[in-house]
Tab-separated table of C-alpha atoms in Angstrom:
chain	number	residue	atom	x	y	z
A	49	UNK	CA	149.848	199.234	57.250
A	50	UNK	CA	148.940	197.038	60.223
A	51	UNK	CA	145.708	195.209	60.317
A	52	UNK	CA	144.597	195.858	63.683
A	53	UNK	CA	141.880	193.466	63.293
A	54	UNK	CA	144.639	190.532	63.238
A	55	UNK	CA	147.506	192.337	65.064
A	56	UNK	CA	148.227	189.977	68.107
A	57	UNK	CA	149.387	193.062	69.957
A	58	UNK	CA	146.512	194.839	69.396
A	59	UNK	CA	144.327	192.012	70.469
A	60	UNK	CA	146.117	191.745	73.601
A	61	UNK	CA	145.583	195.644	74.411
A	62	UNK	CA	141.884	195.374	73.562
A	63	UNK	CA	141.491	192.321	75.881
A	64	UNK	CA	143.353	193.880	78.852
A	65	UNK	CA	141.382	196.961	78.410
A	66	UNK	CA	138.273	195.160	78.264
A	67	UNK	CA	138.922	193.455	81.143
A	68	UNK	CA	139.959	196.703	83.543
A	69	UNK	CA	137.140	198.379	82.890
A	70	UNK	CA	134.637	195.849	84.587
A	71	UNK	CA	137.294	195.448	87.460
A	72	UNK	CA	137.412	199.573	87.505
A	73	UNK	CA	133.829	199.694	87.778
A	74	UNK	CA	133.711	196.928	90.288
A	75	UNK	CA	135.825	198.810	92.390
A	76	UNK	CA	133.866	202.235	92.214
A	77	UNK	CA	130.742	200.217	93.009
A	78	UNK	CA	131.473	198.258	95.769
A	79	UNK	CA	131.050	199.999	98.228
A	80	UNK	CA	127.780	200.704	97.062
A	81	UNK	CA	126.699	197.154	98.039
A	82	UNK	CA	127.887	197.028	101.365
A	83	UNK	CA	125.481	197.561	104.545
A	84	UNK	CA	128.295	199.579	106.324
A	85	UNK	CA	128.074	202.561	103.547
A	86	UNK	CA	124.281	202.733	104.418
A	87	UNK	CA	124.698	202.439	108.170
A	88	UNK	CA	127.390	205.168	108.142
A	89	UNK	CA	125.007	207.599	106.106
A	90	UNK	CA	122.091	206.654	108.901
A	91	UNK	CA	125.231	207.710	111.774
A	92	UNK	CA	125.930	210.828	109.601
A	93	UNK	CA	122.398	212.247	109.166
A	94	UNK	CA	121.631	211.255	113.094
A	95	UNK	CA	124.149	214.287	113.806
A	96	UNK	CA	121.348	216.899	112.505
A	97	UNK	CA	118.938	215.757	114.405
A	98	UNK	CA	120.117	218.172	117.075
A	99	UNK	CA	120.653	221.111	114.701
A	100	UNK	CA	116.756	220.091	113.433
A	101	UNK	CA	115.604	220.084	116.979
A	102	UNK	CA	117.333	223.635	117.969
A	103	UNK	CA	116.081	224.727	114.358
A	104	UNK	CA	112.192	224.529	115.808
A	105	UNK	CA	112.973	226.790	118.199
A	106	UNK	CA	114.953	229.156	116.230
A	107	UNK	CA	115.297	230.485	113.787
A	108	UNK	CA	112.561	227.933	112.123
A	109	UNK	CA	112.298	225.564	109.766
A	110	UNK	CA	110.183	227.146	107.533
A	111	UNK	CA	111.066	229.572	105.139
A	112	UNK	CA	114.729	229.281	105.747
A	113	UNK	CA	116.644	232.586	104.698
A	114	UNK	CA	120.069	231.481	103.755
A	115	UNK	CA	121.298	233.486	106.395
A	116	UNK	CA	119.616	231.540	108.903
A	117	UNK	CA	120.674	228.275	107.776
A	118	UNK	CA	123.886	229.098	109.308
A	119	UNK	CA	122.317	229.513	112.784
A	120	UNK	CA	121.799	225.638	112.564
A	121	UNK	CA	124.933	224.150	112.706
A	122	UNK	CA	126.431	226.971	115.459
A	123	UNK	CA	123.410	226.831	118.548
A	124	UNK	CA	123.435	223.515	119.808
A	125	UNK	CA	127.493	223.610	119.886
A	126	UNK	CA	127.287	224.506	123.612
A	127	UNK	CA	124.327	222.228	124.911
A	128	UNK	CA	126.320	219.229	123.121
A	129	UNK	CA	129.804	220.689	125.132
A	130	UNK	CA	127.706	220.366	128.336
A	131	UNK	CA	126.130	217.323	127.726
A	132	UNK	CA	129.555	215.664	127.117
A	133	UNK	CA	130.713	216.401	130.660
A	134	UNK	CA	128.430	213.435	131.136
A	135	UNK	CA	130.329	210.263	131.938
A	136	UNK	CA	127.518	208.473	129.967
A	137	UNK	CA	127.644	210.491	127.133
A	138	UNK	CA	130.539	208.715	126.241
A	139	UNK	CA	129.250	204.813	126.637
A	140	UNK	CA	126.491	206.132	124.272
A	141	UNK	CA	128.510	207.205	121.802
A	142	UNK	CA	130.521	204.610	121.441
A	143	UNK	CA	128.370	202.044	121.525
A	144	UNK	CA	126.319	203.536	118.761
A	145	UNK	CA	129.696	204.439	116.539
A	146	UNK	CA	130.537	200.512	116.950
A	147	UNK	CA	127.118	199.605	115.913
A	148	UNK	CA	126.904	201.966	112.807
A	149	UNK	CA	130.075	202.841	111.993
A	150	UNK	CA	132.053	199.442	112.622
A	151	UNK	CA	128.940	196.819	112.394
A	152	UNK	CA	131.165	194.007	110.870
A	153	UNK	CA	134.186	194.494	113.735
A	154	UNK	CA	131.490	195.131	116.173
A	155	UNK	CA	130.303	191.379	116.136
A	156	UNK	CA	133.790	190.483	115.939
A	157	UNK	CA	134.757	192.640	119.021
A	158	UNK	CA	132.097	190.612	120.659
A	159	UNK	CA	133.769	187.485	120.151
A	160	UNK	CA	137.061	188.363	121.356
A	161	UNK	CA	138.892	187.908	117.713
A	162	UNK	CA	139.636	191.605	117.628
A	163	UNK	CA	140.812	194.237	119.931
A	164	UNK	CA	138.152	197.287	119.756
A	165	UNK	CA	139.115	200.421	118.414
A	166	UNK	CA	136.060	202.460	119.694
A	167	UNK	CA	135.521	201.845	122.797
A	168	UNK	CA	132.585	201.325	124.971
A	169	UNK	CA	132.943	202.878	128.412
A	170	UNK	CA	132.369	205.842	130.573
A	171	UNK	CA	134.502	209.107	130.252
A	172	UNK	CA	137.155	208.473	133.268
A	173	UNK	CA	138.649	211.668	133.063
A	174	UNK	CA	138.636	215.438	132.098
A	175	UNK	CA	140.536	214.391	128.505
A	176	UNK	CA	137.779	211.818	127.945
A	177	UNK	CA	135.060	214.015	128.409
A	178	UNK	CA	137.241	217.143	125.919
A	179	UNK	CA	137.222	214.488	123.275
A	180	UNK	CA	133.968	213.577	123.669
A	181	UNK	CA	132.789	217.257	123.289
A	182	UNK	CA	135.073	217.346	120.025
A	183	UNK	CA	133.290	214.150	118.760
A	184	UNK	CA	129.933	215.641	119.271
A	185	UNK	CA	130.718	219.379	117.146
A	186	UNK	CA	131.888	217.304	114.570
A	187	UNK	CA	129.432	214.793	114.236
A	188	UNK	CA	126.778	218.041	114.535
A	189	UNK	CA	128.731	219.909	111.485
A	190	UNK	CA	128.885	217.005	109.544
A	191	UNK	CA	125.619	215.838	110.106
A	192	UNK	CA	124.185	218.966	109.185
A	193	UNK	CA	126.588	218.969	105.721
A	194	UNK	CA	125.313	215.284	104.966
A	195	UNK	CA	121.705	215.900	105.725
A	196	UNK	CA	121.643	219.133	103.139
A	197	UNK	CA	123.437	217.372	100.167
A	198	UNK	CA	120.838	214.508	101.328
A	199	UNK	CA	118.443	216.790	100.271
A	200	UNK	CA	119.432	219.463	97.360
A	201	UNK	CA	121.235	216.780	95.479
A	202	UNK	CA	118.438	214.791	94.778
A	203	UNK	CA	116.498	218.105	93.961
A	204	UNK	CA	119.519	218.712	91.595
A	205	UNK	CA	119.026	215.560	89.343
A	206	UNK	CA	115.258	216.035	89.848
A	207	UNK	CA	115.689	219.786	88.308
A	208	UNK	CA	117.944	218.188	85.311
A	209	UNK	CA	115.310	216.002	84.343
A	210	UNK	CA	112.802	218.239	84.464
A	211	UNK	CA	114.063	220.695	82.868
A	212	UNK	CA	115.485	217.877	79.874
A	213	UNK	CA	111.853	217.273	79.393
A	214	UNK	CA	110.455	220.450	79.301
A	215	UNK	CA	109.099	221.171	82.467
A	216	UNK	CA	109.044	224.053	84.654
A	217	UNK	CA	112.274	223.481	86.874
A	218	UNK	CA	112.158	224.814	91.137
A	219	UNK	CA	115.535	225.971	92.030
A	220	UNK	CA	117.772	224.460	93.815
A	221	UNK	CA	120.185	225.521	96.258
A	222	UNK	CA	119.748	228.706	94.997
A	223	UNK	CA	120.729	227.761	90.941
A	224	UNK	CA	117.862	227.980	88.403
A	225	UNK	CA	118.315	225.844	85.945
A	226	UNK	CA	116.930	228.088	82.622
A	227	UNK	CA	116.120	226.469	78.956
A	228	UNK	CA	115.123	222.695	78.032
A	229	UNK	CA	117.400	220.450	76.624
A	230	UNK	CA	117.584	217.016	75.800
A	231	UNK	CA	121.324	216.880	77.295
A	232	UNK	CA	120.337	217.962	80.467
A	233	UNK	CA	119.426	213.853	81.144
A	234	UNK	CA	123.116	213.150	80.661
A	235	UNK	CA	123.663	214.804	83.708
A	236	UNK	CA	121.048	214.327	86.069
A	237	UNK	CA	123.023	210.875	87.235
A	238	UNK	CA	125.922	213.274	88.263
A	239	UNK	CA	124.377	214.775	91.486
A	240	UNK	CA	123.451	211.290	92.743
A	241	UNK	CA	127.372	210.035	91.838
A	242	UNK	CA	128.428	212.848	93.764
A	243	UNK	CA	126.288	212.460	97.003
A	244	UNK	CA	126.810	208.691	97.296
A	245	UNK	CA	130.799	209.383	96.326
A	246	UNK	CA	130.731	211.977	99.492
A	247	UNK	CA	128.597	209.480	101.812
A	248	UNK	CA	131.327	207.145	101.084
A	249	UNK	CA	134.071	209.408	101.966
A	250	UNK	CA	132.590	211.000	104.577
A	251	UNK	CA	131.738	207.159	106.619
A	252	UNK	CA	135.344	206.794	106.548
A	253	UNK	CA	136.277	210.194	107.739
A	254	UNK	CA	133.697	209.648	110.730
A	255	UNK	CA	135.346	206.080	111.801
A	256	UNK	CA	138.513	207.164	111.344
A	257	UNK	CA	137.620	210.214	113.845
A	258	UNK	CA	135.533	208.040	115.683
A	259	UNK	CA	138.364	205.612	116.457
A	260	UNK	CA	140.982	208.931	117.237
A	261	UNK	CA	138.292	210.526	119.698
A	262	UNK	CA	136.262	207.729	120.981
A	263	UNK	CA	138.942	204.982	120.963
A	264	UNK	CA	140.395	203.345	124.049
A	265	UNK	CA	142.357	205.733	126.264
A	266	UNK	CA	145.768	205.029	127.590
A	267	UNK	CA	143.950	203.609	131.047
A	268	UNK	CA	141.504	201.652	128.751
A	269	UNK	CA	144.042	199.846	126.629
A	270	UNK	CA	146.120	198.893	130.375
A	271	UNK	CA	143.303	197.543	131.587
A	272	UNK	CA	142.829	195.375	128.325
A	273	UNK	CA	146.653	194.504	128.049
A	274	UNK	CA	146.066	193.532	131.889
A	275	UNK	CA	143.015	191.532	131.097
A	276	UNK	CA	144.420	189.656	128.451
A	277	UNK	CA	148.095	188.923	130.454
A	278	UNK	CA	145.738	187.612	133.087
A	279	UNK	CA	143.516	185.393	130.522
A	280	UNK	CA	146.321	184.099	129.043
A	281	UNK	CA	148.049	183.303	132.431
A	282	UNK	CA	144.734	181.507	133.023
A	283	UNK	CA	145.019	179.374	130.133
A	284	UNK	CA	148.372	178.633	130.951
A	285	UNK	CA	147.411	177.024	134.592
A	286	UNK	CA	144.746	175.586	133.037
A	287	UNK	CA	147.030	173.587	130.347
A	288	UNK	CA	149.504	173.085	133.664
A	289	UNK	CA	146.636	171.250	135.706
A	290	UNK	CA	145.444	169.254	132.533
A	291	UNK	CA	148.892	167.703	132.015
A	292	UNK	CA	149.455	167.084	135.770
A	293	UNK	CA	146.271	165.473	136.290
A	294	UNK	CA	145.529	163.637	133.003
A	295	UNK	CA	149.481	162.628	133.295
A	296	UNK	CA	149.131	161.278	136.133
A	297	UNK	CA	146.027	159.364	135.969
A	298	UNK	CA	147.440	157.680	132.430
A	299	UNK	CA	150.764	156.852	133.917
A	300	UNK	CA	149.321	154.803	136.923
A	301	UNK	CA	146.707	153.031	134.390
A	302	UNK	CA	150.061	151.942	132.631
A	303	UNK	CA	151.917	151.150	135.727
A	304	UNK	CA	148.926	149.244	136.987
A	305	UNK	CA	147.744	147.449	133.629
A	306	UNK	CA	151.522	145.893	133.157
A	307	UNK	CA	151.780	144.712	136.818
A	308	UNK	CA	148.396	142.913	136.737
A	309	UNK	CA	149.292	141.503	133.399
A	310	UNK	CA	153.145	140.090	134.542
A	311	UNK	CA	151.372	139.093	137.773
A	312	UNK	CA	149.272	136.762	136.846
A	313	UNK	CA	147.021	136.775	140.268
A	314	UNK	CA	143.333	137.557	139.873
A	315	UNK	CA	143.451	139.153	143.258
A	316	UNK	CA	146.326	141.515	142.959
A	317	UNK	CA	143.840	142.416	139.310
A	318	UNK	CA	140.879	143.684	141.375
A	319	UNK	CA	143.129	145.596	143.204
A	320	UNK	CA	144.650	147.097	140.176
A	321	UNK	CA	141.612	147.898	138.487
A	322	UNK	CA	140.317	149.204	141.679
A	323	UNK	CA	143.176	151.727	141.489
A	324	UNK	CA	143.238	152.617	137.588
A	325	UNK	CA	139.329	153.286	138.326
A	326	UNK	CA	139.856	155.881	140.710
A	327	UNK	CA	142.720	157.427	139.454
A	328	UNK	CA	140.268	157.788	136.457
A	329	UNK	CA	137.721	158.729	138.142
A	330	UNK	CA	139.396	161.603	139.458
A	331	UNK	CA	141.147	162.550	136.773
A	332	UNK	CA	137.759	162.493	134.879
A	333	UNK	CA	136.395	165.583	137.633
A	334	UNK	CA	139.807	167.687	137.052
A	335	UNK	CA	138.811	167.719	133.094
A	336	UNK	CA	135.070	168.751	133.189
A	337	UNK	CA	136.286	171.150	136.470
A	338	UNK	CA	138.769	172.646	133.717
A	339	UNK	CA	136.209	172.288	130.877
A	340	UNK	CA	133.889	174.182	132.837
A	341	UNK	CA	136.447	176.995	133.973
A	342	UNK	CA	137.142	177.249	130.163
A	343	UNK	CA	133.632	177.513	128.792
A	344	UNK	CA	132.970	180.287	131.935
A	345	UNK	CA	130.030	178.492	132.649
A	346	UNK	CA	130.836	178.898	136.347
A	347	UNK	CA	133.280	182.398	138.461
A	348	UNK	CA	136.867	181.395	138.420
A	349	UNK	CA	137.018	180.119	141.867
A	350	UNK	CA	139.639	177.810	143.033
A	351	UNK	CA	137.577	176.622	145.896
A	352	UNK	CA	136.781	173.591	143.963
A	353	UNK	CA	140.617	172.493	143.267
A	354	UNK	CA	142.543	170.258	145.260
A	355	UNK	CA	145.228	171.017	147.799
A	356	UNK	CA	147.571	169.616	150.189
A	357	UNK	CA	144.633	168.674	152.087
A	358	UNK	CA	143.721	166.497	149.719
A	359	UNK	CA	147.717	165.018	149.244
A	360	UNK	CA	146.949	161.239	150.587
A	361	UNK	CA	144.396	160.618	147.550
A	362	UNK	CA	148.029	160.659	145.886
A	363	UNK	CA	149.650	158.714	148.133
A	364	UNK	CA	147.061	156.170	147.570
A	365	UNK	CA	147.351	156.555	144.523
A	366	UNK	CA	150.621	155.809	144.107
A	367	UNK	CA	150.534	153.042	146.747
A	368	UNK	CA	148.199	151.253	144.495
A	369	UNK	CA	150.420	151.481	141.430
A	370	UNK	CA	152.999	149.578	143.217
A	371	UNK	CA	155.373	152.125	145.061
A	372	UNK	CA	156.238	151.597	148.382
A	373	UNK	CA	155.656	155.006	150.257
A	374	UNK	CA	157.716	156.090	153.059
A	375	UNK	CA	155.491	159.588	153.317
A	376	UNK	CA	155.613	161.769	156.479
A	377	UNK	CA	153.389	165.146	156.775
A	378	UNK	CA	153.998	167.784	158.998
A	379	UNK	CA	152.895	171.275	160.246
A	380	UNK	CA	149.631	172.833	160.155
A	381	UNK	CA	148.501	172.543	156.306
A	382	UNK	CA	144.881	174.473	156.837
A	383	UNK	CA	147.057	177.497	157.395
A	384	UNK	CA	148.575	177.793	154.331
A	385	UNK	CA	147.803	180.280	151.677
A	386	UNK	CA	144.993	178.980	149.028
A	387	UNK	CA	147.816	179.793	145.759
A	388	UNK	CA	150.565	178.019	147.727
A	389	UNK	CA	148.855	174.449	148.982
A	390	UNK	CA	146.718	174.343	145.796
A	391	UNK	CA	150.154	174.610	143.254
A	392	UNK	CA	151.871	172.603	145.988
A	393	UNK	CA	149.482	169.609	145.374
A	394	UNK	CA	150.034	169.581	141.658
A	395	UNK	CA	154.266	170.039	142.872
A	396	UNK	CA	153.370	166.570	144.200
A	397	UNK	CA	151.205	164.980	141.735
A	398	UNK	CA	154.046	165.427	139.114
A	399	UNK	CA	156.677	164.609	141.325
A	400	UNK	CA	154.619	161.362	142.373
A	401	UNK	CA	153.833	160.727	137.958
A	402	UNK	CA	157.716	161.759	137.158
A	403	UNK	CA	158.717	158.647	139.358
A	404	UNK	CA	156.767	155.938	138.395
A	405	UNK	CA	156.789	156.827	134.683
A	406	UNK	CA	160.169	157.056	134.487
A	407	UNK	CA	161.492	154.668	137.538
A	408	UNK	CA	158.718	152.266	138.246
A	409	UNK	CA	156.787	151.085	141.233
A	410	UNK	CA	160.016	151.526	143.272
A	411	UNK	CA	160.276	152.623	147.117
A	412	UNK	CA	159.375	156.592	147.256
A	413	UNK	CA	160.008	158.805	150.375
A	414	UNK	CA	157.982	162.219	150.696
A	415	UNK	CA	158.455	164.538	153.182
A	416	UNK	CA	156.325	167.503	153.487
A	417	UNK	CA	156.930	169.933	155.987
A	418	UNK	CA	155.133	173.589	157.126
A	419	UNK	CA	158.018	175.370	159.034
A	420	UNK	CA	156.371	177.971	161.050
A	421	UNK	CA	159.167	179.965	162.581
A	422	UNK	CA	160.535	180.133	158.997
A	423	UNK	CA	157.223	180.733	156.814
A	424	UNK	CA	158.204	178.282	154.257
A	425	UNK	CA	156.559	175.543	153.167
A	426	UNK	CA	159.498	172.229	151.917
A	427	UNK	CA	158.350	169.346	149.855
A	428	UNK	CA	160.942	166.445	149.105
A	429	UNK	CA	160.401	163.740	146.895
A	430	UNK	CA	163.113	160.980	146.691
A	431	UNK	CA	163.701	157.715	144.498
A	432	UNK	CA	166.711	155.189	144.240
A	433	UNK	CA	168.184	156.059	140.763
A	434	UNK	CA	168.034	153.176	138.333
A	435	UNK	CA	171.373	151.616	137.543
A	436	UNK	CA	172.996	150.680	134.160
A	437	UNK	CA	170.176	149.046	131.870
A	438	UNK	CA	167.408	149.893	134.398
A	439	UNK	CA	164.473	151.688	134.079
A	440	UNK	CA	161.827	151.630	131.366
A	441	UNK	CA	163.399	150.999	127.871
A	442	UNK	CA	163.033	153.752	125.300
A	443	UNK	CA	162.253	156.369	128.532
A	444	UNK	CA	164.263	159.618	129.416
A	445	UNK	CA	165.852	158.651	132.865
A	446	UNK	CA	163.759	160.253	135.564
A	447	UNK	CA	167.227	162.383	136.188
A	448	UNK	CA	166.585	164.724	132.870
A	449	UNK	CA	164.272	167.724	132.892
A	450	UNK	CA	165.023	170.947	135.176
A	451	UNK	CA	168.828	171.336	135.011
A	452	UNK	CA	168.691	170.869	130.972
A	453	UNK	CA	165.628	172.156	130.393
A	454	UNK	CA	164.126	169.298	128.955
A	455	UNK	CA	160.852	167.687	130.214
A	456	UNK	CA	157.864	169.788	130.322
A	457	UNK	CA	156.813	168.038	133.915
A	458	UNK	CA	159.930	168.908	135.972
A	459	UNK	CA	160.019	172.585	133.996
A	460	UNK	CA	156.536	173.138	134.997
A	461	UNK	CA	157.340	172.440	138.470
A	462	UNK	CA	160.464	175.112	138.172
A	463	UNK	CA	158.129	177.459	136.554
A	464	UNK	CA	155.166	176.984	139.657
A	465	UNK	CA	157.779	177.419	142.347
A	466	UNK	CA	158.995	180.624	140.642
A	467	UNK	CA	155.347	181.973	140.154
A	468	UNK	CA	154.505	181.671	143.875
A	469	UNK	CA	158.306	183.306	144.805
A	470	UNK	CA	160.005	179.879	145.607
A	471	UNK	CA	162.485	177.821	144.073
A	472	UNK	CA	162.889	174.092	143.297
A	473	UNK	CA	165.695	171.586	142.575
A	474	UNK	CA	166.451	168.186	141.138
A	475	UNK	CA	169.345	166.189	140.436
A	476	UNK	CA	171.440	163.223	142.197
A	477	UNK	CA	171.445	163.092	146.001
A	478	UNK	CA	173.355	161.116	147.922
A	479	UNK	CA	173.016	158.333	145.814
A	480	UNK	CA	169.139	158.868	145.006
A	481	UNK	CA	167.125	160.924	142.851
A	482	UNK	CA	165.570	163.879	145.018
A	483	UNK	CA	163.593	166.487	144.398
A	484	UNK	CA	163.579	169.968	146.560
A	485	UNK	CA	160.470	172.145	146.541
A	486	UNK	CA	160.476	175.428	148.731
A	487	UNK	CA	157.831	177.608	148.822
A	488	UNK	CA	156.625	180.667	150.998
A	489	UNK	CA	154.099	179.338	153.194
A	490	UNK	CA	152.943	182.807	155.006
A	491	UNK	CA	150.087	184.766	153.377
A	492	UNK	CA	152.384	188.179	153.271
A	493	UNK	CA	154.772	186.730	150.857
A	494	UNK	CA	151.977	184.352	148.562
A	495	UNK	CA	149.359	186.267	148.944
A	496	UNK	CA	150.719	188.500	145.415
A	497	UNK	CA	151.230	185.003	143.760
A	498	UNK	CA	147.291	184.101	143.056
A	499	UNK	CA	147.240	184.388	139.360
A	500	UNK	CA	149.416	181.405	139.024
């Protein structure tokens, strides 16, 4: 014989069983401690109150016949058909199915960390406003099955004990419940395990309808995907500007700060600091302009950004880090299209950063150039190419970047050009570094181009 007491295998069994059953029971009674069971119930009984309305009229609500019971659930199927042919009716429902059926994604759908599965909005079109009529019958029929059990369940277990401790026992839901016995306790938990079991299941039937007849329609979920392409694209210009300006403003406070150091003049200093300070100072405005844009404390205008207007506050800029600019500006530059001379100012502010990060304070010719027989706006930045052992040690020469693919400044002027319908180049030119910006300059051909 084995001595179970003492049999190591038997031990282990006993322990592993022990354990389950708390974990079982945790299971079947967790969702008993969760708000959204209760909130679902409140959602389910909510669909009789329409039945319980109609039921004053007729057939009554007192002294219910069986028979007439069944009149509940059936006459207010064709007021709620019409009143779903209301746009509204829709919005309404959803907005209360998000609050009780989905409370916990709700406040997450409010933050943006979840795309909603029950949507919020108007019916927009004749298949809208069918499923919205099929929402409302079966939120009616199951309403009016929730709020009954509601009701004769409890009665039930009421009746068991009762009749366990010798009372006089009312019938319920049509079963009389006949002798006294002490037993009868044992089951009077039953009928309350039942009606919170079928709460439970029916909460998850609802959402899962819920999210089938009131969820986004093909149109709805566009319109998000397009919302969220154009958000994104946002960002994207926003992390674009950022690096230009912030770029740009570091790499003349570098340029600046070593010539004032190896120049040893307290003059050419004041005029150095002069420059880092408003190079600063205006990269300071592009960061709370961006931080402001990103915390939507203001509309998403681009009125406030800078454009070619504004291109001689890089000139100076760059002037004042050194470089000696050969710059010539031509054509009317008020005429051109908001997209193209505000992404044509940042073309320049990188091209202007590329140079004297990666070449120096070295001569610099810029040509830009509105063509109005040809609608296209050129921009053409050019620097002598450093020679054997020149240029900044440990630095990329300012050659690499758009024809490999490396260098996020020269790709992010490839990828603005492209996003407005032009094109730009880079490379060797006739014994200088040059680069080629073309853009369409008439409104026709931009005017598409804006979310850039």
């Amino acid at each position: 014989m084995v001595d179970v007491s003492t049999s190591p295998t038997a031990l282990t069994a006993l322990a592993t069983l022990t354990a389950r059953v708390p974990r079982a029971a945790r299971t079947v009674l967790a969702p008993l401690t969760r708000a959204v069971t209760y909130t679902r119930w409140l959602h389910l009984l909510m669909g009789a109150v329409v039945a319980a309305v109609c039921g004053l009229v007729y057939p009554g609500l007192f002294d219910l016949r069986p028979a007439d019971m069944l009149w509940l659930p059936v006459l207010p199927v064709l007021p709620l058909v019409a009143v779903a042919m209301v746009p509204a009716t829709r919005l309404a429902e959803g907005l209360q199915a998000r609050l009780l059926l989905t409370p916990g994604e709700h406040a997450r759908h409010q933050q943006g960390h979840l795309a909603p599965r029950i949507a919020a909005a108007p019916s927009a079109s004749w298949g809208d406003r069918g499923r919205t009529a099929l929402w409302l019958v079966l939120r009616l029929e199951a309403g009016c099955m929730t709020a009954l059990l509601s009701l004769q369940l409890p009665g039930l277990t009421a009746a068991l004990v009762d009749a366990a401790s010798q009372g006089t026992p009312a019938p319920v839901m049509g079963v009389r419940i006949d002798g006294h016995h002490w037993w009868y306790a044992l089951l009077a938990p039953l009928p309350l395990a039942a009606l919170m079991a079928l709460v439970v299941a029916a909460g998850r039937l609802m959402t899962v309808a819920a999210t089938r007849l009131l969820g986004p329609s093909a149109a709805e979920r566009l319109a998000a995907l397009e919302e969220r392409t154009e958000r994104l694209l946002e960002h994207n210009r926003l992390a674009r500007e950022l690096h230009d300006s912030i770029g740009h403003a570091l790499t003349v406070a570098v340029v600046q700060a070593g010539a004032a150091r190896a120049a040893g003049s307290a003059e050419f200093t004041d005029r150095a600091l002069a420059a880092i300070e408003e190079t600063g100072r205006h990269a300071l405005e592009d960061l709370e302009r961006v931080l402001r844009l990103l915390r939507e404390d203001t509309a998403r205008g681009p009125a406030d950004r800078p454009g070619l207007g504004d291109a001689e506050r890089l000139l100076e800029s760059a002037r004042a880090a050194g470089s000696t600019l050969d710059a010539k500006v031509s054509g009317p530059l008020e005429g051109l299209p908001g997209p193209v001379s505000r992404e044509g100012y940042r073309i320049l502010q990188e091209a202007l950063t590329n140079v004297l990060r990666h070449a120096g304070p070295v001569p610099v010719a810029v040509r830009v150039d509105v063509a109005a027989d040809t609608g296209l706006l050129r921009l053409d930045v050019r620097n002598p190419l450093p020679g054997p052992g020149q240029g900044r040690p440990g630095e990329t020469p300012v050659g690499t970047g758009l024809g490999t693919g490396l260098g996020s400044g020269l790709r992010g002027i490839r990828e603005r050009a492209a996003l407005l319908g032009g094109e730009a180049e880079a490379g060797p030119y006739e014994g200088e570094w040059r680069l080629s910006v073309t853009l369409p300059a008439d409104r026709s051909r931009a005017h598409t181009t804006t979310m850039a």
